[in-house]
């Protein structure tokens, strides 16, 4: 790669990370403002605005940025088009701002409709870029399958989202809006986030830990079970809503996730690198939060079948465990595996072997990351207990921890992005 | 353990090159490439140095940094020699390649 294209790739990736960090901070502030609504129904304007800020602004933007940097490396090829990526980002982010704004004030008119079109076109450009990049590679592997399938699920999620936006003003969907909301949410969580995280972590975790065992057969099982359960969920929910069969569909998904966790555990137990660094601790915490969210799932189905209002509270717990717990913990850690590497490649890769240069892990502030892990763990303990026992005080204290986590995260991202390259020292040469 | 012939002039240079390559660090694992067992062979012919090495994974994101590091390191220390780095995938790298010192650094 030429210096010029490396520099434009760096700008593209860092812009994604910075916008995602801003979205995280915005989400933490919005949660604080809407903290009392967390005990109400999830189909609430402010909660819809926060969910989309979390899912699209925070999680998806980071994933887009990391994909642009890492996919060409993993697939040993070049990114199909940087211009297409910028176009995708521009449309996506403008669409996101207006979508969130129109959800917050709940004005499902022309602004929300145009915003959802912008978002969809931005996503189409991203998927196109990914597929055309992956197409340049001859040898297909399971990691690629996970990533490409996840991108397709993202596209389908966005298409359904757009239809739902238009359905507000011009009702045409044949079923209840909430039924489509469940399908939209699970396509996004299970199809986009889960599959992408499974594929990327299956490749990166053994690499970071130097694992001697990587049982790929578990990944194949996970891939098929998750996709089958999603398809069954969509068909069954469309025709019958949540019903007794939903337990079995959730069980299939749980088996898929268990197969993937078995793969991750095998990698962890067979690791050569015994010291576990802070980003990996965040990652392990995220997996625990995913398991807790899965435990909540049968309770939602149970209460839904009994038409008990507890189904709503459990759904809020489930949603926040996934977005603010699992996905957030994962990003809080993996940002400091990927972003320092990206900055390091720009500043120091050409100097490797010439003398004493900092390593990627030296580009972020380890102290800040340690405090971030502690504060985020406190958030998990206090906030989720508060949500379960319906304590506004505990929820608010938890959200203070969440806001503090966001501030610590943004500060550390700036430490990496604003890093001034050090002059090369020849002391060891 | 590498075998050296003390009557062979180039073998001293090979040993020196191997020691020099300890300056090249895997940026993620923070261990030098010799202790990681990534270097399979060093050849010296007239004014040419040829390194036969591998990576821990063919898709290693740090791959280009490590290979570039070897190139930079040798060009800086042996400016009179032309350096070539050949990446090989057979035999595949395994954790058995890691030296005792490398294992100690990994905390094993």
mmCIF file of C-alpha atoms in Angstrom, chain A residues 73-74 76 141 203 207-208 210 212 272-275 277 337 341 344 349-354 359-361 426 428-429, chain B residues 23-30 57-62 64-65 68-69 72-73 76-77 93 95 98 103 106-108:
data_model
loop_
_atom_site.group_PDB
_atom_site.id
_atom_site.type_symbol
_atom_site.label_atom_id
_atom_site.label_comp_id
_atom_site.label_asym_id
_atom_site.label_seq_id
_atom_site.Cartn_x
_atom_site.Cartn_y
_atom_site.Cartn_z
ATOM 1 C CA UNK A 73 -5.407 -7.519 6.382
ATOM 2 C CA UNK A 74 -7.254 -10.716 7.284
ATOM 3 C CA UNK A 76 -4.728 -10.336 2.396
ATOM 4 C CA UNK A 141 -13.091 -19.668 5.018
ATOM 5 C CA UNK A 203 -9.939 -15.016 14.226
ATOM 6 C CA UNK A 207 -4.120 -14.624 17.557
ATOM 7 C CA UNK A 208 -3.908 -12.340 20.594
ATOM 8 C CA UNK A 210 -1.375 -17.457 20.898
ATOM 9 C CA UNK A 212 -2.513 -23.861 20.409
ATOM 10 C CA UNK A 272 0.505 -19.714 25.247
ATOM 11 C CA UNK A 273 0.313 -16.124 26.429
ATOM 12 C CA UNK A 274 -0.532 -16.477 30.091
ATOM 13 C CA UNK A 275 -0.800 -12.812 30.988
ATOM 14 C CA UNK A 277 -4.186 -7.773 29.258
ATOM 15 C CA UNK A 337 -6.463 -3.605 20.596
ATOM 16 C CA UNK A 341 -2.480 -0.853 16.131
ATOM 17 C CA UNK A 344 1.029 2.468 15.269
ATOM 18 C CA UNK A 349 5.498 0.521 11.024
ATOM 19 C CA UNK A 350 8.142 1.872 8.626
ATOM 20 C CA UNK A 351 10.572 2.223 11.545
ATOM 21 C CA UNK A 352 10.358 -1.366 12.854
ATOM 22 C CA UNK A 353 13.742 -2.973 13.280
ATOM 23 C CA UNK A 354 15.548 0.383 13.071
ATOM 24 C CA UNK A 359 4.711 -0.747 20.665
ATOM 25 C CA UNK A 360 0.940 -0.479 19.950
ATOM 26 C CA UNK A 361 0.161 -1.186 23.623
ATOM 27 C CA UNK A 426 19.243 3.985 18.558
ATOM 28 C CA UNK A 428 19.688 -0.642 21.516
ATOM 29 C CA UNK A 429 21.177 -0.689 18.044
ATOM 30 C CA UNK B 23 16.013 -6.441 17.751
ATOM 31 C CA UNK B 24 12.925 -7.169 15.658
ATOM 32 C CA UNK B 25 9.940 -7.408 17.997
ATOM 33 C CA UNK B 26 6.478 -8.825 17.305
ATOM 34 C CA UNK B 27 4.460 -5.645 18.114
ATOM 35 C CA UNK B 28 1.505 -7.576 19.559
ATOM 36 C CA UNK B 29 3.295 -10.254 21.579
ATOM 37 C CA UNK B 30 6.199 -7.960 22.467
ATOM 38 C CA UNK B 57 -0.487 -17.085 11.024
ATOM 39 C CA UNK B 58 -0.724 -16.417 7.307
ATOM 40 C CA UNK B 59 -3.292 -13.675 8.050
ATOM 41 C CA UNK B 60 -1.250 -12.122 10.867
ATOM 42 C CA UNK B 61 -2.120 -8.369 10.928
ATOM 43 C CA UNK B 62 1.419 -7.696 12.153
ATOM 44 C CA UNK B 64 4.004 -6.697 7.124
ATOM 45 C CA UNK B 65 5.419 -4.913 10.201
ATOM 46 C CA UNK B 68 9.487 -4.830 7.165
ATOM 47 C CA UNK B 69 11.264 -4.867 10.523
ATOM 48 C CA UNK B 72 14.999 -2.486 7.997
ATOM 49 C CA UNK B 73 17.110 -4.083 10.692
ATOM 50 C CA UNK B 76 20.749 -0.745 8.799
ATOM 51 C CA UNK B 77 23.311 -3.175 10.269
ATOM 52 C CA UNK B 93 4.773 -22.265 12.756
ATOM 53 C CA UNK B 95 4.083 -23.050 19.649
ATOM 54 C CA UNK B 98 9.136 -20.818 20.858
ATOM 55 C CA UNK B 103 8.176 -19.106 26.939
ATOM 56 C CA UNK B 106 4.997 -15.264 27.608
ATOM 57 C CA UNK B 107 4.586 -16.241 31.250
ATOM 58 C CA UNK B 108 4.536 -20.014 30.634
#
